[in-house]
Amino acid sequence: MEIIEIRTRTTEGLGTLSFLESKKDIPFEIKRIYYTYNVDEGLQRGGHAHKNLIQLLFCPYGSIEVTIDNGFSKEKIILDSPNKGLIIENGIWRNMIWKMKNSVLCVAASEYYNEQDYIRDYDEFLKYVKEGYWNNENKI
Ligand code: TYD
């Protein structure tokens, strides 16, 4: 997990622009971008880990609490500023709670969508962790 400050320029009287570039600001090439919106306050999404995928999460509008869990310990990060980014490596269980209605969660991802890359069962996730799955370079 890494929290990054997304590069930002404010033009006087004209607002603010934030930007990031593949491999310069984040440690991977972006293959996919997706975003989640129309979510009511208090709702929770996520509830899965990825075998290979690395992601950058950011919230350009609103406030979203992300809990990340490596199978041993959990950490909470609040994405409440458009210039705050959270990099989540593979092998991390995550949940996101919408602290404000209509907050927007944007994700830049290192891989194309692949349902086979998801681990959606928490016990299965813990089994992978216990077996040292993410320390094995020949894992897939
Ligand atoms: P999911 O990743 O489970 O969302 P969240 O983590 O926010 O709860 O995805 C929700 C649905 O969207 C699921 O049916 C898979 C589908 N989906 C795609 O088809 N393409 C994508 O790039 C993503 C991220 C999800």
PDB file of C-alpha atoms and ligand atoms in Angstrom:
ATOM      1  CA  MET A   1       0.000   0.000   0.000  1.00  0.00           C
ATOM      2  CA  GLU A   2       1.204   3.468  -0.798  1.00  0.00           C
ATOM      3  CA  ILE A   3      -0.507   6.817  -0.483  1.00  0.00           C
ATOM      4  CA  ILE A   4       0.545   9.252  -3.182  1.00  0.00           C
ATOM      5  CA  GLU A   5      -0.057  12.916  -3.697  1.00  0.00           C
ATOM      6  CA  ILE A   6      -1.362  13.373  -7.230  1.00  0.00           C
ATOM      7  CA  ARG A   7       0.351  16.233  -9.055  1.00  0.00           C
ATOM      8  CA  THR A   8      -1.879  19.284  -9.083  1.00  0.00           C
ATOM      9  CA  ARG A   9      -1.885  22.754 -10.665  1.00  0.00           C
ATOM     10  CA  THR A  10      -4.175  25.580  -9.611  1.00  0.00           C
ATOM     11  CA  THR A  11      -4.764  28.394 -12.093  1.00  0.00           C
ATOM     12  CA  GLU A  12      -5.843  31.510 -10.294  1.00  0.00           C
ATOM     13  CA  GLY A  13      -9.561  32.096 -10.714  1.00  0.00           C
ATOM     14  CA  LEU A  14      -9.959  29.020 -12.908  1.00  0.00           C
ATOM     15  CA  GLY A  15      -9.829  26.122 -10.504  1.00  0.00           C
ATOM     16  CA  THR A  16      -7.529  23.158 -10.155  1.00  0.00           C
ATOM     17  CA  LEU A  17      -6.272  20.348 -12.368  1.00  0.00           C
ATOM     18  CA  SER A  18      -4.722  17.100 -11.177  1.00  0.00           C
ATOM     19  CA  PHE A  19      -2.870  14.627 -13.386  1.00  0.00           C
ATOM     20  CA  LEU A  20      -0.831  11.481 -13.304  1.00  0.00           C
ATOM     21  CA  GLU A  21       1.269   9.575 -15.772  1.00  0.00           C
ATOM     22  CA  SER A  22       1.844   5.846 -16.163  1.00  0.00           C
ATOM     23  CA  LYS A  23       5.121   4.611 -14.731  1.00  0.00           C
ATOM     24  CA  LYS A  24       6.118   8.122 -13.582  1.00  0.00           C
ATOM     25  CA  ASP A  25       3.583   8.755 -10.838  1.00  0.00           C
ATOM     26  CA  ILE A  26       2.489   5.143 -10.415  1.00  0.00           C
ATOM     27  CA  PRO A  27       4.572   1.978 -10.690  1.00  0.00           C
ATOM     28  CA  PHE A  28       2.679   0.350 -13.577  1.00  0.00           C
ATOM     29  CA  GLU A  29       1.337   0.882 -17.088  1.00  0.00           C
ATOM     30  CA  ILE A  30      -2.396   1.654 -17.054  1.00  0.00           C
ATOM     31  CA  LYS A  31      -4.452  -0.865 -19.057  1.00  0.00           C
ATOM     32  CA  ARG A  32      -7.877   0.043 -17.736  1.00  0.00           C
ATOM     33  CA  ILE A  33      -9.736   2.864 -16.040  1.00  0.00           C
ATOM     34  CA  TYR A  34     -13.060   2.461 -14.304  1.00  0.00           C
ATOM     35  CA  TYR A  35     -15.128   4.503 -11.914  1.00  0.00           C
ATOM     36  CA  THR A  36     -17.979   3.891  -9.524  1.00  0.00           C
ATOM     37  CA  TYR A  37     -20.708   6.441  -8.882  1.00  0.00           C
ATOM     38  CA  ASN A  38     -24.434   6.811  -7.997  1.00  0.00           C
ATOM     39  CA  VAL A  39     -23.639   5.181  -4.667  1.00  0.00           C
ATOM     40  CA  ASP A  40     -25.625   6.118  -1.541  1.00  0.00           C
ATOM     41  CA  GLU A  41     -23.955   7.133   1.715  1.00  0.00           C
ATOM     42  CA  GLY A  42     -23.127   4.207   3.987  1.00  0.00           C
ATOM     43  CA  LEU A  43     -22.989   1.609   1.231  1.00  0.00           C
ATOM     44  CA  GLN A  44     -20.068  -0.766   1.075  1.00  0.00           C
ATOM     45  CA  ARG A  45     -18.460  -2.176  -2.068  1.00  0.00           C
ATOM     46  CA  GLY A  46     -15.392  -4.298  -2.742  1.00  0.00           C
ATOM     47  CA  GLY A  47     -15.040  -7.393  -0.611  1.00  0.00           C
ATOM     48  CA  HIS A  48     -12.386  -9.076  -2.720  1.00  0.00           C
ATOM     49  CA  ALA A  49      -8.675  -9.341  -3.458  1.00  0.00           C
ATOM     50  CA  HIS A  50      -6.816  -9.705  -6.744  1.00  0.00           C
ATOM     51  CA  LYS A  51      -4.228 -12.305  -7.632  1.00  0.00           C
ATOM     52  CA  ASN A  52      -2.200 -10.098  -9.978  1.00  0.00           C
ATOM     53  CA  LEU A  53      -3.871  -6.744 -10.422  1.00  0.00           C
ATOM     54  CA  ILE A  54      -2.318  -3.533  -9.083  1.00  0.00           C
ATOM     55  CA  GLN A  55      -4.561  -0.498  -8.795  1.00  0.00           C
ATOM     56  CA  LEU A  56      -4.492   3.188  -8.060  1.00  0.00           C
ATOM     57  CA  LEU A  57      -7.647   4.443  -6.329  1.00  0.00           C
ATOM     58  CA  PHE A  58      -8.596   8.079  -6.085  1.00  0.00           C
ATOM     59  CA  CYS A  59     -11.718  10.008  -5.254  1.00  0.00           C
ATOM     60  CA  PRO A  60     -12.134  13.196  -7.337  1.00  0.00           C
ATOM     61  CA  TYR A  61     -15.369  14.040  -5.533  1.00  0.00           C
ATOM     62  CA  GLY A  62     -16.557  13.098  -2.064  1.00  0.00           C
ATOM     63  CA  SER A  63     -15.243  10.898   0.680  1.00  0.00           C
ATOM     64  CA  ILE A  64     -14.660   7.147   0.631  1.00  0.00           C
ATOM     65  CA  GLU A  65     -13.140   5.028   3.390  1.00  0.00           C
ATOM     66  CA  VAL A  66     -10.998   2.171   2.116  1.00  0.00           C
ATOM     67  CA  THR A  67     -10.049  -0.712   4.409  1.00  0.00           C
ATOM     68  CA  ILE A  68      -7.140  -2.795   3.219  1.00  0.00           C
ATOM     69  CA  ASP A  69      -6.282  -6.144   4.733  1.00  0.00           C
ATOM     70  CA  ASN A  70      -3.193  -8.260   4.013  1.00  0.00           C
ATOM     71  CA  GLY A  71      -4.547 -11.241   5.971  1.00  0.00           C
ATOM     72  CA  PHE A  72      -2.606 -10.239   9.099  1.00  0.00           C
ATOM     73  CA  SER A  73      -3.600  -6.641   9.745  1.00  0.00           C
ATOM     74  CA  LYS A  74      -6.065  -4.063   8.516  1.00  0.00           C
ATOM     75  CA  GLU A  75      -5.639  -0.380   7.781  1.00  0.00           C
ATOM     76  CA  LYS A  76      -8.178   2.349   7.006  1.00  0.00           C
ATOM     77  CA  ILE A  77      -7.484   5.129   4.532  1.00  0.00           C
ATOM     78  CA  ILE A  78      -9.898   7.943   3.795  1.00  0.00           C
ATOM     79  CA  LEU A  79      -9.915   9.207   0.238  1.00  0.00           C
ATOM     80  CA  ASP A  80     -11.397  12.662   0.723  1.00  0.00           C
ATOM     81  CA  SER A  81      -9.305  14.852  -1.499  1.00  0.00           C
ATOM     82  CA  PRO A  82      -9.007  14.830  -5.328  1.00  0.00           C
ATOM     83  CA  ASN A  83      -5.215  14.836  -5.115  1.00  0.00           C
ATOM     84  CA  LYS A  84      -4.877  11.831  -2.827  1.00  0.00           C
ATOM     85  CA  GLY A  85      -4.176   8.446  -4.413  1.00  0.00           C
ATOM     86  CA  LEU A  86      -3.957   4.976  -2.910  1.00  0.00           C
ATOM     87  CA  ILE A  87      -1.944   2.240  -4.600  1.00  0.00           C
ATOM     88  CA  ILE A  88      -3.134  -1.248  -3.708  1.00  0.00           C
ATOM     89  CA  GLU A  89      -0.900  -4.133  -4.699  1.00  0.00           C
ATOM     90  CA  ASN A  90      -2.134  -7.598  -5.548  1.00  0.00           C
ATOM     91  CA  GLY A  91      -2.943  -9.938  -2.674  1.00  0.00           C
ATOM     92  CA  ILE A  92      -4.786  -7.332  -0.604  1.00  0.00           C
ATOM     93  CA  TRP A  93      -8.398  -7.655   0.510  1.00  0.00           C
ATOM     94  CA  ARG A  94     -10.293  -4.340   0.254  1.00  0.00           C
ATOM     95  CA  ASN A  95     -13.610  -2.817   1.241  1.00  0.00           C
ATOM     96  CA  MET A  96     -14.808   0.660   0.397  1.00  0.00           C
ATOM     97  CA  ILE A  97     -17.473   2.537   2.365  1.00  0.00           C
ATOM     98  CA  TRP A  98     -19.133   5.610   0.873  1.00  0.00           C
ATOM     99  CA  LYS A  99     -18.903   8.309   3.552  1.00  0.00           C
ATOM    100  CA  MET A 100     -20.729  10.781   1.330  1.00  0.00           C
ATOM    101  CA  LYS A 101     -23.519  10.143  -1.169  1.00  0.00           C
ATOM    102  CA  ASN A 102     -22.433  10.310  -4.816  1.00  0.00           C
ATOM    103  CA  SER A 103     -18.723  10.207  -4.032  1.00  0.00           C
ATOM    104  CA  VAL A 104     -16.867   9.036  -7.128  1.00  0.00           C
ATOM    105  CA  LEU A 105     -14.269   6.286  -6.925  1.00  0.00           C
ATOM    106  CA  CYS A 106     -11.837   6.209  -9.857  1.00  0.00           C
ATOM    107  CA  VAL A 107      -9.462   3.331 -10.424  1.00  0.00           C
ATOM    108  CA  ALA A 108      -6.497   2.992 -12.760  1.00  0.00           C
ATOM    109  CA  ALA A 109      -5.627  -0.681 -13.181  1.00  0.00           C
ATOM    110  CA  SER A 110      -2.549  -2.561 -14.364  1.00  0.00           C
ATOM    111  CA  GLU A 111      -4.527  -5.282 -16.191  1.00  0.00           C
ATOM    112  CA  TYR A 112      -7.618  -5.733 -18.347  1.00  0.00           C
ATOM    113  CA  TYR A 113     -10.758  -6.947 -16.590  1.00  0.00           C
ATOM    114  CA  ASN A 114     -10.521 -10.638 -15.746  1.00  0.00           C
ATOM    115  CA  GLU A 115     -12.953 -12.260 -13.323  1.00  0.00           C
ATOM    116  CA  GLN A 116     -10.453 -15.132 -12.824  1.00  0.00           C
ATOM    117  CA  ASP A 117      -8.124 -12.642 -11.143  1.00  0.00           C
ATOM    118  CA  TYR A 118     -10.626 -12.010  -8.322  1.00  0.00           C
ATOM    119  CA  ILE A 119     -10.681 -13.798  -4.966  1.00  0.00           C
ATOM    120  CA  ARG A 120     -14.171 -13.092  -3.663  1.00  0.00           C
ATOM    121  CA  ASP A 121     -14.209 -15.534  -0.746  1.00  0.00           C
ATOM    122  CA  TYR A 122     -12.471 -14.300   2.433  1.00  0.00           C
ATOM    123  CA  ASP A 123     -11.546 -17.795   3.677  1.00  0.00           C
ATOM    124  CA  GLU A 124     -10.024 -18.583   0.305  1.00  0.00           C
ATOM    125  CA  PHE A 125      -8.064 -15.306   0.554  1.00  0.00           C
ATOM    126  CA  LEU A 126      -6.722 -16.315   3.981  1.00  0.00           C
ATOM    127  CA  LYS A 127      -5.754 -19.698   2.578  1.00  0.00           C
ATOM    128  CA  TYR A 128      -3.759 -18.032  -0.187  1.00  0.00           C
ATOM    129  CA  VAL A 129      -2.067 -15.786   2.411  1.00  0.00           C
ATOM    130  CA  LYS A 130      -1.250 -18.738   4.689  1.00  0.00           C
ATOM    131  CA  GLU A 131       0.239 -20.709   1.824  1.00  0.00           C
ATOM    132  CA  GLY A 132       2.534 -17.799   0.979  1.00  0.00           C
ATOM    133  CA  TYR A 133       0.954 -17.497  -2.448  1.00  0.00           C
ATOM    134  CA  TRP A 134       2.127 -13.923  -2.987  1.00  0.00           C
ATOM    135  CA  ASN A 135       5.723 -14.766  -2.143  1.00  0.00           C
ATOM    136  CA  ASN A 136       5.880 -17.325  -4.909  1.00  0.00           C
ATOM    137  CA  GLU A 137       7.030 -15.779  -8.159  1.00  0.00           C
ATOM    138  CA  ASN A 138       5.537 -18.620 -10.211  1.00  0.00           C
ATOM    139  CA  LYS A 139       2.163 -18.206  -8.622  1.00  0.00           C
ATOM    140  CA  ILE A 140      -0.219 -18.331 -11.607  1.00  0.00           C
TER     141      ILE A 140
HETATM  142  P1  TYD B   1     -16.571  -5.277  -8.747  1.00  0.00           P
HETATM  143  O1  TYD B   1     -15.115  -5.228  -9.083  1.00  0.00           O
HETATM  144  O2  TYD B   1     -17.075  -6.458  -7.959  1.00  0.00           O
HETATM  145  O3  TYD B   1     -17.017  -3.922  -8.025  1.00  0.00           O
HETATM  146  P2  TYD B   1     -16.748  -3.395  -6.523  1.00  0.00           P
HETATM  147  O4  TYD B   1     -15.389  -3.844  -6.116  1.00  0.00           O
HETATM  148  O5  TYD B   1     -16.881  -1.908  -6.625  1.00  0.00           O
HETATM  149  O6  TYD B   1     -17.803  -3.941  -5.614  1.00  0.00           O
HETATM  150  O7  TYD B   1     -17.381  -5.154 -10.124  1.00  0.00           O
HETATM  151  C1  TYD B   1     -18.773  -4.983 -10.160  1.00  0.00           C
HETATM  152  C2  TYD B   1     -19.291  -5.624 -11.448  1.00  0.00           C
HETATM  153  O8  TYD B   1     -18.748  -4.981 -12.604  1.00  0.00           O
HETATM  154  C3  TYD B   1     -18.913  -7.092 -11.550  1.00  0.00           C
HETATM  155  O9  TYD B   1     -20.024  -7.778 -12.130  1.00  0.00           O
HETATM  156  C4  TYD B   1     -17.779  -7.116 -12.525  1.00  0.00           C
HETATM  157  C5  TYD B   1     -18.049  -5.923 -13.419  1.00  0.00           C
HETATM  158  N1  TYD B   1     -16.820  -5.267 -13.923  1.00  0.00           N
HETATM  159  C6  TYD B   1     -16.517  -5.304 -15.271  1.00  0.00           C
HETATM  160  O10 TYD B   1     -17.267  -5.888 -16.088  1.00  0.00           O
HETATM  161  N2  TYD B   1     -15.390  -4.671 -15.721  1.00  0.00           N
HETATM  162  C7  TYD B   1     -14.544  -4.026 -14.878  1.00  0.00           C
HETATM  163  O11 TYD B   1     -13.510  -3.459 -15.317  1.00  0.00           O
HETATM  164  C8  TYD B   1     -14.847  -4.013 -13.465  1.00  0.00           C
HETATM  165  C9  TYD B   1     -13.949  -3.329 -12.479  1.00  0.00           C
HETATM  166  C10 TYD B   1     -15.992  -4.654 -13.028  1.00  0.00           C
END
